[in-house]
mmCIF file of C-alpha atoms (C1' of nucleotides) and ligand atoms in Angstrom:
data_model
loop_
_atom_site.group_PDB
_atom_site.id
_atom_site.type_symbol
_atom_site.label_atom_id
_atom_site.label_comp_id
_atom_site.label_asym_id
_atom_site.label_seq_id
_atom_site.Cartn_x
_atom_site.Cartn_y
_atom_site.Cartn_z
ATOM 1 C CA MET A 7 -52.704 -138.934 25.142
ATOM 2 C CA ASP A 8 -54.200 -137.366 22.066
ATOM 3 C CA GLU A 9 -51.424 -136.025 19.873
ATOM 4 C CA ALA A 10 -53.642 -133.124 18.828
ATOM 5 C CA ASP A 11 -54.199 -132.052 22.410
ATOM 6 C CA GLY A 12 -54.291 -128.365 23.157
ATOM 7 C CA PRO A 13 -52.153 -126.821 25.844
ATOM 8 C CA ARG A 14 -54.236 -127.886 28.823
ATOM 9 C CA GLY A 15 -53.671 -131.442 29.844
ATOM 10 C CA SER A 16 -50.491 -131.737 27.834
ATOM 11 C CA ALA A 17 -47.811 -133.042 30.128
ATOM 12 C CA GLY A 18 -45.071 -130.702 29.060
ATOM 13 C CA SER A 19 -43.905 -128.141 26.610
ATOM 14 C CA VAL A 20 -46.058 -127.450 23.616
ATOM 15 C CA ALA A 21 -43.772 -124.650 22.489
ATOM 16 C CA PHE A 22 -40.887 -126.740 21.151
ATOM 17 C CA ALA A 23 -42.971 -129.524 19.638
ATOM 18 C CA PRO A 24 -44.767 -129.366 16.308
ATOM 19 C CA HIS A 25 -48.422 -128.829 16.980
ATOM 20 C CA ASP A 26 -51.608 -127.385 15.590
ATOM 21 C CA HIS A 27 -50.859 -123.851 16.598
ATOM 22 C CA ALA A 28 -54.016 -122.395 15.128
ATOM 23 C CA ARG A 29 -55.920 -124.602 17.514
ATOM 24 C CA CYS A 30 -53.487 -123.629 20.269
ATOM 25 C CA ARG A 31 -54.279 -119.948 19.761
ATOM 26 C CA ARG A 32 -57.995 -120.439 19.475
ATOM 27 C CA ALA A 33 -58.098 -122.480 22.660
ATOM 28 C CA ALA A 34 -56.130 -119.877 24.599
ATOM 29 C CA ILE A 35 -58.342 -117.021 23.475
ATOM 30 C CA GLU A 36 -61.482 -118.970 24.239
ATOM 31 C CA ASP A 37 -60.096 -119.910 27.635
ATOM 32 C CA ALA A 38 -59.404 -116.279 28.379
ATOM 33 C CA GLN A 39 -62.848 -115.207 27.244
ATOM 34 C CA ALA A 40 -64.532 -117.897 29.301
ATOM 35 C CA HIS A 41 -62.429 -117.263 32.381
ATOM 36 C CA CYS A 42 -63.029 -113.519 32.219
ATOM 37 C CA LYS A 43 -66.743 -114.079 31.882
ATOM 38 C CA THR A 44 -66.978 -116.306 34.938
ATOM 39 C CA ALA A 45 -64.571 -114.202 36.982
ATOM 40 C CA GLY A 46 -66.200 -110.899 36.106
ATOM 41 C CA LEU A 47 -63.083 -109.577 34.362
ATOM 42 C CA ARG A 48 -63.201 -107.352 31.323
ATOM 43 C CA LEU A 49 -61.310 -108.726 28.355
ATOM 44 C CA THR A 50 -61.460 -105.441 26.483
ATOM 45 C CA PRO A 51 -60.521 -105.080 22.806
ATOM 46 C CA VAL A 52 -57.000 -103.864 23.573
ATOM 47 C CA ARG A 53 -56.399 -106.661 26.040
ATOM 48 C CA GLU A 54 -57.735 -109.300 23.696
ATOM 49 C CA ARG A 55 -55.719 -107.874 20.817
ATOM 50 C CA VAL A 56 -52.517 -107.963 22.878
ATOM 51 C CA LEU A 57 -53.232 -111.536 23.876
ATOM 52 C CA GLU A 58 -53.730 -112.405 20.209
ATOM 53 C CA ILE A 59 -50.404 -110.780 19.361
ATOM 54 C CA LEU A 60 -48.611 -112.799 22.033
ATOM 55 C CA LEU A 61 -50.387 -115.923 20.808
ATOM 56 C CA GLU A 62 -49.092 -115.583 17.275
ATOM 57 C CA SER A 63 -46.148 -117.715 18.337
ATOM 58 C CA HIS A 64 -44.458 -119.076 21.424
ATOM 59 C CA VAL A 65 -41.753 -116.465 21.107
ATOM 60 C CA ALA A 66 -41.374 -113.853 23.835
ATOM 61 C CA LEU A 67 -42.165 -110.276 22.797
ATOM 62 C CA GLY A 68 -41.019 -107.081 24.471
ATOM 63 C CA ALA A 69 -43.607 -104.504 25.447
ATOM 64 C CA TYR A 70 -42.398 -102.293 22.610
ATOM 65 C CA ASP A 71 -42.682 -105.177 20.144
ATOM 66 C CA VAL A 72 -46.314 -105.498 21.153
ATOM 67 C CA LEU A 73 -46.709 -101.750 20.869
ATOM 68 C CA ARG A 74 -45.294 -101.738 17.338
ATOM 69 C CA ARG A 75 -47.709 -104.479 16.323
ATOM 70 C CA LEU A 76 -50.580 -102.406 17.666
ATOM 71 C CA THR A 77 -49.207 -99.418 15.795
ATOM 72 C CA ASP A 78 -49.174 -101.341 12.534
ATOM 73 C CA GLU A 79 -52.918 -101.434 12.685
ATOM 74 C CA GLY A 80 -53.590 -97.717 12.590
ATOM 75 C CA ALA A 81 -53.024 -95.109 15.281
ATOM 76 C CA VAL A 82 -49.859 -94.682 17.332
ATOM 77 C CA PRO A 83 -50.487 -95.893 20.863
ATOM 78 C CA GLN A 84 -48.199 -94.914 23.702
ATOM 79 C CA PRO A 85 -46.275 -97.295 25.985
ATOM 80 C CA PRO A 86 -48.850 -97.362 28.802
ATOM 81 C CA ILE A 87 -51.369 -98.904 26.404
ATOM 82 C CA ALA A 88 -49.177 -101.959 25.968
ATOM 83 C CA TYR A 89 -47.966 -102.114 29.556
ATOM 84 C CA ARG A 90 -51.449 -101.888 30.999
ATOM 85 C CA ALA A 91 -52.766 -104.644 28.782
ATOM 86 C CA LEU A 92 -49.745 -106.807 29.548
ATOM 87 C CA ASP A 93 -50.118 -106.135 33.268
ATOM 88 C CA PHE A 94 -53.726 -107.276 33.086
ATOM 89 C CA LEU A 95 -52.859 -110.430 31.183
ATOM 90 C CA VAL A 96 -50.022 -111.277 33.566
ATOM 91 C CA ALA A 97 -52.056 -110.470 36.685
ATOM 92 C CA HIS A 98 -54.747 -112.916 35.642
ATOM 93 C CA GLY A 99 -52.483 -115.629 34.334
ATOM 94 C CA PHE A 100 -53.139 -115.255 30.607
ATOM 95 C CA ALA A 101 -49.527 -114.300 29.976
ATOM 96 C CA HIS A 102 -46.207 -114.424 31.772
ATOM 97 C CA ARG A 103 -43.336 -112.039 32.100
ATOM 98 C CA ILE A 104 -39.906 -113.489 31.283
ATOM 99 C CA GLU A 105 -37.535 -111.636 33.576
ATOM 100 C CA LYS A 106 -34.417 -112.737 31.763
ATOM 101 C CA LEU A 107 -35.667 -111.148 28.531
ATOM 102 C CA ASN A 108 -37.803 -108.282 29.855
ATOM 103 C CA ALA A 109 -40.457 -109.811 27.648
ATOM 104 C CA TYR A 110 -43.820 -111.500 27.644
ATOM 105 C CA VAL A 111 -45.329 -114.774 26.422
ATOM 106 C CA ALA A 112 -48.852 -116.097 26.322
ATOM 107 C CA CYS A 113 -49.523 -118.711 28.951
ATOM 108 C CA THR A 114 -49.838 -122.259 27.643
ATOM 109 C CA ALA A 115 -51.550 -123.647 30.723
ATOM 110 C CA PRO A 116 -53.990 -120.872 31.454
ATOM 111 C CA CYS A 117 -56.413 -120.434 34.302
ATOM 112 C CA GLU A 118 -54.422 -122.217 36.951
ATOM 113 C CA ARG A 119 -52.575 -120.401 39.701
ATOM 114 C CA HIS A 120 -48.954 -121.089 38.890
ATOM 115 C CA ASP A 121 -45.406 -119.794 38.890
ATOM 116 C CA PRO A 122 -44.194 -122.014 36.069
ATOM 117 C CA VAL A 123 -40.738 -122.986 34.959
ATOM 118 C CA PHE A 124 -39.636 -121.486 31.657
ATOM 119 C CA MET A 125 -37.132 -122.826 29.164
ATOM 120 C CA ILE A 126 -35.997 -119.981 26.954
ATOM 121 C CA CYS A 127 -34.188 -120.476 23.659
ATOM 122 C CA ARG A 128 -31.355 -117.981 23.344
ATOM 123 C CA ASP A 129 -31.511 -118.179 19.552
ATOM 124 C CA CYS A 130 -35.186 -117.920 18.680
ATOM 125 C CA ARG A 131 -36.602 -116.667 21.987
ATOM 126 C CA ALA A 132 -39.216 -119.407 21.970
ATOM 127 C CA VAL A 133 -40.361 -120.156 25.507
ATOM 128 C CA ALA A 134 -41.628 -123.456 26.845
ATOM 129 C CA GLU A 135 -43.698 -123.357 29.997
ATOM 130 C CA LEU A 136 -43.480 -126.316 32.353
ATOM 131 C CA PRO A 137 -45.191 -127.104 35.637
ATOM 132 C CA SER A 138 -43.050 -126.212 38.611
ATOM 133 C CA ALA A 139 -44.276 -128.565 41.308
ATOM 134 C CA PRO A 140 -41.018 -130.381 42.167
ATOM 135 C CA ILE A 141 -38.919 -127.251 42.056
ATOM 136 C CA ALA A 142 -41.445 -125.311 44.104
ATOM 137 C CA ARG A 143 -41.180 -128.013 46.750
ATOM 138 C CA ASP A 144 -37.383 -127.726 46.816
ATOM 139 C CA LEU A 145 -37.594 -123.971 47.106
ATOM 140 C CA GLU A 146 -40.130 -124.149 49.922
ATOM 141 C CA ARG A 147 -37.939 -126.534 51.845
ATOM 142 C CA GLU A 148 -34.875 -124.298 51.486
ATOM 143 C CA ALA A 149 -36.911 -121.228 52.385
ATOM 144 C CA ALA A 150 -38.328 -122.827 55.523
ATOM 145 C CA ARG A 151 -34.802 -123.666 56.616
ATOM 146 C CA ILE A 152 -33.768 -120.005 56.664
ATOM 147 C CA GLY A 153 -37.082 -118.530 57.782
ATOM 148 C CA PHE A 154 -37.909 -117.000 54.430
ATOM 149 C CA ASP A 155 -41.535 -116.626 53.328
ATOM 150 C CA ILE A 156 -41.800 -117.137 49.569
ATOM 151 C CA GLY A 157 -44.279 -115.041 47.629
ATOM 152 C CA ARG A 158 -43.572 -115.586 43.980
ATOM 153 C CA THR A 159 -40.814 -117.463 42.205
ATOM 154 C CA VAL A 160 -38.899 -116.911 38.986
ATOM 155 C CA VAL A 161 -37.451 -120.054 37.458
ATOM 156 C CA GLU A 162 -35.991 -119.594 33.999
ATOM 157 C CA ALA A 163 -33.499 -121.767 32.148
ATOM 158 C CA GLU A 164 -31.769 -120.237 29.150
ATOM 159 C CA GLY A 165 -30.347 -122.464 26.455
ATOM 160 C CA LEU A 166 -31.109 -123.995 23.086
ATOM 161 C CA CYS A 167 -34.408 -125.426 21.962
ATOM 162 C CA PRO A 168 -34.487 -128.659 19.940
ATOM 163 C CA SER A 169 -34.819 -126.832 16.600
ATOM 164 C CA CYS A 170 -31.981 -124.437 17.261
ATOM 165 C CA ARG A 171 -29.670 -127.208 18.453
ATOM 166 C CA VAL A 172 -29.409 -128.761 15.009
ATOM 167 C CA GLY A 173 -26.459 -127.258 13.214
ATOM 168 C CA GLU A 174 -25.374 -125.180 16.173
ATOM 169 C CA THR A 175 -21.653 -124.426 16.405
ATOM 170 C CA ALA A 176 -20.599 -127.713 18.024
ATOM 171 C CA MET B 23 -19.759 -125.923 62.512
ATOM 172 C CA ASP B 24 -18.079 -122.760 63.708
ATOM 173 C CA GLU B 25 -20.726 -120.130 64.333
ATOM 174 C CA ALA B 26 -18.306 -117.418 63.256
ATOM 175 C CA ASP B 27 -17.707 -119.068 59.891
ATOM 176 C CA GLY B 28 -17.383 -116.885 56.867
ATOM 177 C CA PRO B 29 -19.465 -117.454 53.764
ATOM 178 C CA ARG B 30 -17.541 -120.424 52.442
ATOM 179 C CA GLY B 31 -18.450 -123.651 54.067
ATOM 180 C CA SER B 32 -21.607 -122.247 55.591
ATOM 181 C CA ALA B 33 -24.432 -124.541 54.635
ATOM 182 C CA GLY B 34 -26.913 -121.875 53.749
ATOM 183 C CA SER B 35 -27.775 -118.229 53.767
ATOM 184 C CA VAL B 36 -25.502 -115.877 55.581
ATOM 185 C CA ALA B 37 -27.520 -112.882 54.429
ATOM 186 C CA PHE B 38 -30.532 -113.252 56.713
ATOM 187 C CA ALA B 39 -28.667 -114.438 59.784
ATOM 188 C CA PRO B 40 -26.756 -112.228 62.210
ATOM 189 C CA HIS B 41 -23.091 -112.606 61.463
ATOM 190 C CA ASP B 42 -19.746 -110.873 61.624
ATOM 191 C CA HIS B 43 -20.213 -108.906 58.462
ATOM 192 C CA ALA B 44 -16.894 -107.099 58.681
ATOM 193 C CA ARG B 45 -15.259 -110.499 58.483
ATOM 194 C CA CYS B 46 -17.680 -111.459 55.714
ATOM 195 C CA ARG B 47 -16.570 -108.463 53.626
ATOM 196 C CA ARG B 48 -12.908 -108.930 54.298
ATOM 197 C CA ALA B 49 -13.048 -112.590 53.340
ATOM 198 C CA ALA B 50 -14.832 -111.837 50.085
ATOM 199 C CA ILE B 51 -12.357 -109.165 49.067
ATOM 200 C CA GLU B 52 -9.410 -111.369 49.936
ATOM 201 C CA ASP B 53 -10.959 -114.239 47.993
ATOM 202 C CA ALA B 54 -11.361 -112.024 44.980
ATOM 203 C CA GLN B 55 -7.811 -110.749 45.218
ATOM 204 C CA ALA B 56 -6.414 -114.246 45.567
ATOM 205 C CA HIS B 57 -8.531 -115.684 42.792
ATOM 206 C CA CYS B 58 -7.632 -112.879 40.404
ATOM 207 C CA LYS B 59 -3.969 -113.350 41.169
ATOM 208 C CA THR B 60 -3.988 -117.061 40.422
ATOM 209 C CA ALA B 61 -6.276 -116.707 37.406
ATOM 210 C CA GLY B 62 -4.354 -113.816 35.864
ATOM 211 C CA LEU B 63 -7.299 -111.432 36.162
ATOM 212 C CA ARG B 64 -6.907 -107.759 36.919
ATOM 213 C CA LEU B 65 -8.838 -106.626 39.969
ATOM 214 C CA THR B 66 -8.348 -102.959 39.136
ATOM 215 C CA PRO B 67 -9.163 -100.141 41.569
ATOM 216 C CA VAL B 68 -12.604 -99.480 40.044
ATOM 217 C CA ARG B 69 -13.499 -103.150 40.094
ATOM 218 C CA GLU B 70 -12.328 -103.610 43.664
ATOM 219 C CA ARG B 71 -14.134 -100.443 44.744
ATOM 220 C CA VAL B 72 -17.390 -101.645 43.159
ATOM 221 C CA LEU B 73 -17.009 -104.995 44.866
ATOM 222 C CA GLU B 74 -16.491 -103.196 48.168
ATOM 223 C CA ILE B 75 -19.633 -101.167 47.575
ATOM 224 C CA LEU B 76 -21.655 -104.304 46.914
ATOM 225 C CA LEU B 77 -20.130 -105.902 49.981
ATOM 226 C CA GLU B 78 -21.297 -103.153 52.313
ATOM 227 C CA SER B 79 -24.436 -105.186 52.845
ATOM 228 C CA HIS B 80 -26.315 -108.146 51.455
ATOM 229 C CA VAL B 81 -28.791 -105.799 49.812
ATOM 230 C CA ALA B 82 -29.026 -105.701 46.029
ATOM 231 C CA LEU B 83 -27.905 -102.453 44.404
ATOM 232 C CA GLY B 84 -28.826 -101.155 40.976
ATOM 233 C CA ALA B 85 -26.039 -100.149 38.606
ATOM 234 C CA TYR B 86 -26.959 -96.519 39.154
ATOM 235 C CA ASP B 87 -26.875 -96.972 42.929
ATOM 236 C CA VAL B 88 -23.310 -98.193 42.555
ATOM 237 C CA LEU B 89 -22.594 -95.294 40.237
ATOM 238 C CA ARG B 90 -23.915 -92.770 42.762
ATOM 239 C CA ARG B 91 -21.733 -94.287 45.451
ATOM 240 C CA LEU B 92 -18.724 -93.902 43.191
ATOM 241 C CA THR B 93 -19.786 -90.354 42.497
ATOM 242 C CA ASP B 94 -19.894 -89.546 46.222
ATOM 243 C CA GLU B 95 -16.183 -90.002 46.256
ATOM 244 C CA GLY B 96 -15.209 -87.277 43.824
ATOM 245 C CA ALA B 97 -15.679 -87.136 40.061
ATOM 246 C CA VAL B 98 -18.862 -87.989 38.171
ATOM 247 C CA PRO B 99 -18.385 -91.267 36.360
ATOM 248 C CA GLN B 100 -20.639 -92.310 33.497
ATOM 249 C CA PRO B 101 -22.805 -95.445 33.428
ATOM 250 C CA PRO B 102 -20.312 -97.613 31.506
ATOM 251 C CA ILE B 103 -17.885 -97.319 34.420
ATOM 252 C CA ALA B 104 -20.314 -99.089 36.708
ATOM 253 C CA TYR B 105 -21.603 -101.548 34.115
ATOM 254 C CA ARG B 106 -18.136 -102.606 33.041
ATOM 255 C CA ALA B 107 -17.017 -103.239 36.589
ATOM 256 C CA LEU B 108 -20.240 -105.107 37.376
ATOM 257 C CA ASP B 109 -19.897 -107.159 34.187
ATOM 258 C CA PHE B 110 -16.405 -108.159 35.222
ATOM 259 C CA LEU B 111 -17.487 -109.115 38.730
ATOM 260 C CA VAL B 112 -20.442 -111.121 37.436
ATOM 261 C CA ALA B 113 -18.428 -112.797 34.677
ATOM 262 C CA HIS B 114 -15.930 -114.079 37.203
ATOM 263 C CA GLY B 115 -18.384 -115.022 39.895
ATOM 264 C CA PHE B 116 -17.593 -112.275 42.420
ATOM 265 C CA ALA B 117 -21.092 -110.866 42.101
ATOM 266 C CA HIS B 118 -24.461 -111.899 40.763
ATOM 267 C CA ARG B 119 -27.140 -110.143 38.814
ATOM 268 C CA ILE B 120 -30.645 -110.394 40.257
ATOM 269 C CA GLU B 121 -32.937 -110.407 37.226
ATOM 270 C CA LYS B 122 -36.072 -109.733 39.193
ATOM 271 C CA LEU B 123 -34.609 -106.476 40.519
ATOM 272 C CA ASN B 124 -32.286 -105.444 37.699
ATOM 273 C CA ALA B 125 -29.708 -105.262 40.438
ATOM 274 C CA TYR B 126 -26.496 -106.765 41.725
ATOM 275 C CA VAL B 127 -25.239 -108.465 44.901
ATOM 276 C CA ALA B 128 -21.839 -109.642 46.001
ATOM 277 C CA CYS B 129 -21.437 -113.391 45.854
ATOM 278 C CA THR B 130 -21.405 -115.106 49.238
ATOM 279 C CA ALA B 131 -19.907 -118.356 47.968
ATOM 280 C CA PRO B 132 -17.222 -117.051 45.641
ATOM 281 C CA CYS B 133 -14.892 -118.860 43.340
ATOM 282 C CA GLU B 134 -17.127 -121.769 42.519
ATOM 283 C CA ARG B 135 -18.884 -122.133 39.201
ATOM 284 C CA HIS B 136 -22.521 -121.800 40.134
ATOM 285 C CA ASP B 137 -25.951 -120.585 39.134
ATOM 286 C CA PRO B 138 -27.241 -120.194 42.652
ATOM 287 C CA VAL B 139 -30.746 -119.870 44.014
ATOM 288 C CA PHE B 140 -31.618 -116.446 45.389
ATOM 289 C CA MET B 141 -34.165 -115.534 48.041
ATOM 290 C CA ILE B 142 -35.003 -111.865 47.686
ATOM 291 C CA CYS B 143 -36.760 -109.840 50.361
ATOM 292 C CA ARG B 144 -39.354 -107.574 48.775
ATOM 293 C CA ASP B 145 -39.120 -105.162 51.698
ATOM 294 C CA CYS B 146 -35.418 -104.669 52.307
ATOM 295 C CA ARG B 147 -33.982 -106.121 49.078
ATOM 296 C CA ALA B 148 -31.606 -108.320 51.051
ATOM 297 C CA VAL B 149 -30.625 -111.362 49.029
ATOM 298 C CA ALA B 150 -29.677 -114.788 50.324
ATOM 299 C CA GLU B 151 -27.687 -117.022 48.027
ATOM 300 C CA LEU B 152 -28.216 -120.764 48.285
ATOM 301 C CA PRO B 153 -26.664 -123.693 46.474
ATOM 302 C CA SER B 154 -28.807 -124.902 43.618
ATOM 303 C CA ALA B 155 -27.857 -128.534 43.256
ATOM 304 C CA PRO B 156 -31.250 -130.201 43.773
ATOM 305 C CA ILE B 157 -33.107 -127.688 41.660
ATOM 306 C CA ALA B 158 -30.519 -127.861 38.918
ATOM 307 C CA ARG B 159 -31.081 -131.610 38.802
ATOM 308 C CA ASP B 160 -34.838 -131.148 38.457
ATOM 309 C CA LEU B 161 -34.346 -128.623 35.694
ATOM 310 C CA GLU B 162 -31.944 -130.878 33.814
ATOM 311 C CA ARG B 163 -34.386 -133.750 33.974
ATOM 312 C CA GLU B 164 -37.246 -131.602 32.637
ATOM 313 C CA ALA B 165 -35.007 -130.153 29.950
ATOM 314 C CA ALA B 166 -33.844 -133.566 28.776
ATOM 315 C CA ARG B 167 -37.467 -134.642 28.452
ATOM 316 C CA ILE B 168 -38.203 -131.922 25.903
ATOM 317 C CA GLY B 169 -34.826 -131.879 24.149
ATOM 318 C CA PHE B 170 -33.757 -128.552 25.589
ATOM 319 C CA ASP B 171 -30.077 -127.821 26.236
ATOM 320 C CA ILE B 172 -29.709 -125.671 29.346
ATOM 321 C CA GLY B 173 -27.004 -123.021 29.412
ATOM 322 C CA ARG B 174 -27.626 -120.865 32.448
ATOM 323 C CA THR B 175 -30.458 -120.788 34.941
ATOM 324 C CA VAL B 176 -32.203 -118.055 36.873
ATOM 325 C CA VAL B 177 -33.861 -119.174 40.085
ATOM 326 C CA GLU B 178 -35.167 -116.380 42.267
ATOM 327 C CA ALA B 179 -37.795 -116.490 45.001
ATOM 328 C CA GLU B 180 -39.288 -113.204 46.096
ATOM 329 C CA GLY B 181 -40.813 -112.905 49.531
ATOM 330 C CA LEU B 182 -40.105 -111.769 53.060
ATOM 331 C CA CYS B 183 -36.909 -112.307 54.987
ATOM 332 C CA PRO B 184 -37.060 -113.275 58.674
ATOM 333 C CA SER B 185 -36.472 -109.697 59.885
ATOM 334 C CA CYS B 186 -39.104 -108.176 57.647
ATOM 335 C CA ARG B 187 -41.707 -110.825 58.573
ATOM 336 C CA VAL B 188 -42.014 -109.585 62.155
ATOM 337 C CA GLY B 189 -44.774 -107.020 62.317
ATOM 338 C CA GLU B 190 -45.745 -107.422 58.681
ATOM 339 C CA THR B 191 -49.369 -106.636 57.795
ATOM 340 C CA ALA B 192 -50.834 -110.009 58.834
ATOM 341 C "C1'" DA C 11 14.721 -97.662 25.674
ATOM 342 C "C1'" DT C 12 11.113 -98.129 21.950
ATOM 343 C "C1'" DT C 13 7.148 -99.466 20.418
ATOM 344 C "C1'" DA C 14 3.121 -102.256 19.128
ATOM 345 C "C1'" DG C 15 -0.936 -104.518 20.957
ATOM 346 C "C1'" DA C 16 -4.396 -105.763 24.291
ATOM 347 C "C1'" DG C 17 -7.036 -104.528 27.904
ATOM 348 C "C1'" DA C 18 -9.082 -100.987 30.689
ATOM 349 C "C1'" DT C 19 -10.984 -96.417 31.449
ATOM 350 C "C1'" DG C 20 -13.052 -91.635 30.431
ATOM 351 C "C1'" DT C 21 -16.772 -89.349 28.156
ATOM 352 C "C1'" DG C 22 -20.728 -87.999 25.423
ATOM 353 C "C1'" DA C 23 -24.530 -89.664 23.217
ATOM 354 C "C1'" DT C 24 -28.188 -92.741 22.554
ATOM 355 C "C1'" DG C 25 -31.102 -96.829 22.954
ATOM 356 C "C1'" DA C 26 -34.405 -99.736 25.523
ATOM 357 C "C1'" DT C 27 -37.550 -100.536 29.155
ATOM 358 C "C1'" DA C 28 -41.026 -98.785 32.350
ATOM 359 C "C1'" DT C 29 -43.915 -95.548 35.030
ATOM 360 C "C1'" DA C 30 -46.098 -90.978 36.691
ATOM 361 C "C1'" DA C 31 -49.678 -87.903 36.185
ATOM 362 C "C1'" DC C 32 -53.897 -86.361 34.686
ATOM 363 C "C1'" DA C 33 -57.685 -85.790 31.469
ATOM 364 C "C1'" DA C 34 -61.247 -88.091 28.834
ATOM 365 C "C1'" DT C 35 -64.228 -91.917 28.175
ATOM 366 C "C1'" DC C 36 -66.796 -96.036 29.041
ATOM 367 C "C1'" DG C 37 -69.958 -99.205 31.497
ATOM 368 C "C1'" DA C 38 -72.372 -101.178 35.129
ATOM 369 C "C1'" DA C 39 -75.398 -100.277 38.489
ATOM 370 C "C1'" DA C 40 -78.061 -97.231 41.693
ATOM 371 C "C1'" DT D 14 -80.052 -90.546 34.234
ATOM 372 C "C1'" DT D 15 -76.736 -89.970 37.427
ATOM 373 C "C1'" DT D 16 -72.868 -91.643 39.569
ATOM 374 C "C1'" DC D 17 -68.666 -93.912 40.325
ATOM 375 C "C1'" DG D 18 -65.008 -96.981 39.427
ATOM 376 C "C1'" DA D 19 -62.399 -98.988 35.717
ATOM 377 C "C1'" DT D 20 -60.286 -98.244 31.444
ATOM 378 C "C1'" DT D 21 -58.073 -95.655 27.890
ATOM 379 C "C1'" DG D 22 -55.588 -91.574 25.700
ATOM 380 C "C1'" DT D 23 -51.674 -88.572 26.005
ATOM 381 C "C1'" DT D 24 -47.638 -86.078 27.513
ATOM 382 C "C1'" DA D 25 -43.797 -86.324 29.939
ATOM 383 C "C1'" DT D 26 -40.313 -88.456 32.543
ATOM 384 C "C1'" DA D 27 -37.859 -92.053 35.103
ATOM 385 C "C1'" DT D 28 -34.898 -96.011 35.035
ATOM 386 C "C1'" DC D 29 -31.852 -99.361 33.030
ATOM 387 C "C1'" DA D 30 -28.283 -100.406 29.553
ATOM 388 C "C1'" DT D 31 -25.174 -99.938 25.529
ATOM 389 C "C1'" DC D 32 -22.597 -97.709 21.571
ATOM 390 C "C1'" DA D 33 -18.731 -95.306 19.833
ATOM 391 C "C1'" DC D 34 -14.524 -93.455 20.138
ATOM 392 C "C1'" DA D 35 -10.622 -91.222 22.342
ATOM 393 C "C1'" DT D 36 -7.216 -92.018 25.864
ATOM 394 C "C1'" DC D 37 -4.550 -94.355 29.015
ATOM 395 C "C1'" DT D 38 -1.806 -98.251 30.972
ATOM 396 C "C1'" DC D 39 0.178 -102.133 31.323
ATOM 397 C "C1'" DT D 40 3.035 -105.811 29.038
ATOM 398 C "C1'" DA D 41 6.009 -107.898 26.005
ATOM 399 C "C1'" DA D 42 8.625 -108.233 22.046
ATOM 400 C "C1'" DT D 43 12.116 -105.718 19.313
HETATM 401 ZN ZN1 LIG E 21 -48.912 -123.237 19.959
HETATM 402 ZN ZN1 LIG E 22 -34.818 -121.923 19.411
HETATM 403 ZN ZN1 LIG E 23 -22.191 -110.571 55.500
HETATM 404 ZN ZN1 LIG E 24 -36.124 -108.040 54.482
#
DNA sequence: ATTAGAGATGTGATGATATAACAATCGAAA
DNA sequence: TTTCGATTGTTATATCATCACATCTCTAAT
């Protein structure tokens, strides 16, 4: 595996490992642009700008954090501006909502249909996105047993990322 | 297995199956009372009343739903009343918070340390609580791979419960 | 009995997150 | 160029959660 690989094709979490994040961002934006083009979706300026804001790091941002960052650049947009852009990005898989934090992160494995697993650092709010295949299987098996029909899943583990573990209070 | 079994010892979800719910409630309250006694915790009137409210069904209630139910019975308590009681119940495992709904359910497998799996009906908000052992193992394995130290986990599947599946829009 | 301290509750205010409603604008296509 | 659906702008409001501080209530020394 190429150590400089972008998000796609990487086996696991890019978020907690040192990587060429500039490339990471560029790839995600270009993915989104390409996917929108082929799927007939409109990646409008606001939507693209919000995606860029989320892509500045792998840290989860609240809707009002995003809003403040938009504000910094001139006018004073209202909450629906941020929520609508975030809803679009989440609906089409360019970003994910982290329920535990009421916050949002850019997707690091875009353009696939997935309900990923998230590992969320309680110190720095960095979020690693992992494929959910084995866990999804477990959930499906349990669901079948009780006659439950699964739509979407939320799988989030909260804890400490490798960086924040060093020097943590024993 | 005794078909009239209470929550403890039942292999799976009591919430979606017909069962003697009066017994279910009574057992949960008595469990809480007993556990508080032995653990030196104070199951005060407000806390017990909130637990009873949650135990009226296996449907998740928001903090303000609980608050309204308390209100029905006389005075007009303020939000912290409900949140403090819910925090106590969650902290000691008598109830769980459902992140996806910003809501709370009574625990149906009390007095064990657990981060269960929840199956949440999007129609009726009923919540089934399942043991999480296999999924927890998967998560630990993935976490170890990327150097992440898991504290707590949130595993919630949203979908349709058996009752709400019948006659659903194809 | 008295009293100090911890835990729990009552109460008002505020913070944080999210959506409703409707007008104005834009863009693709007829 | 007209039309219509999607998007954005804007005001207001709904929903979820916590802060701060006074009061009360147990308990356990003294
Ligand atoms: Zn990156
Ligand atoms: Zn961290
Ligand atoms: Zn029951
Ligand atoms: Zn249901």
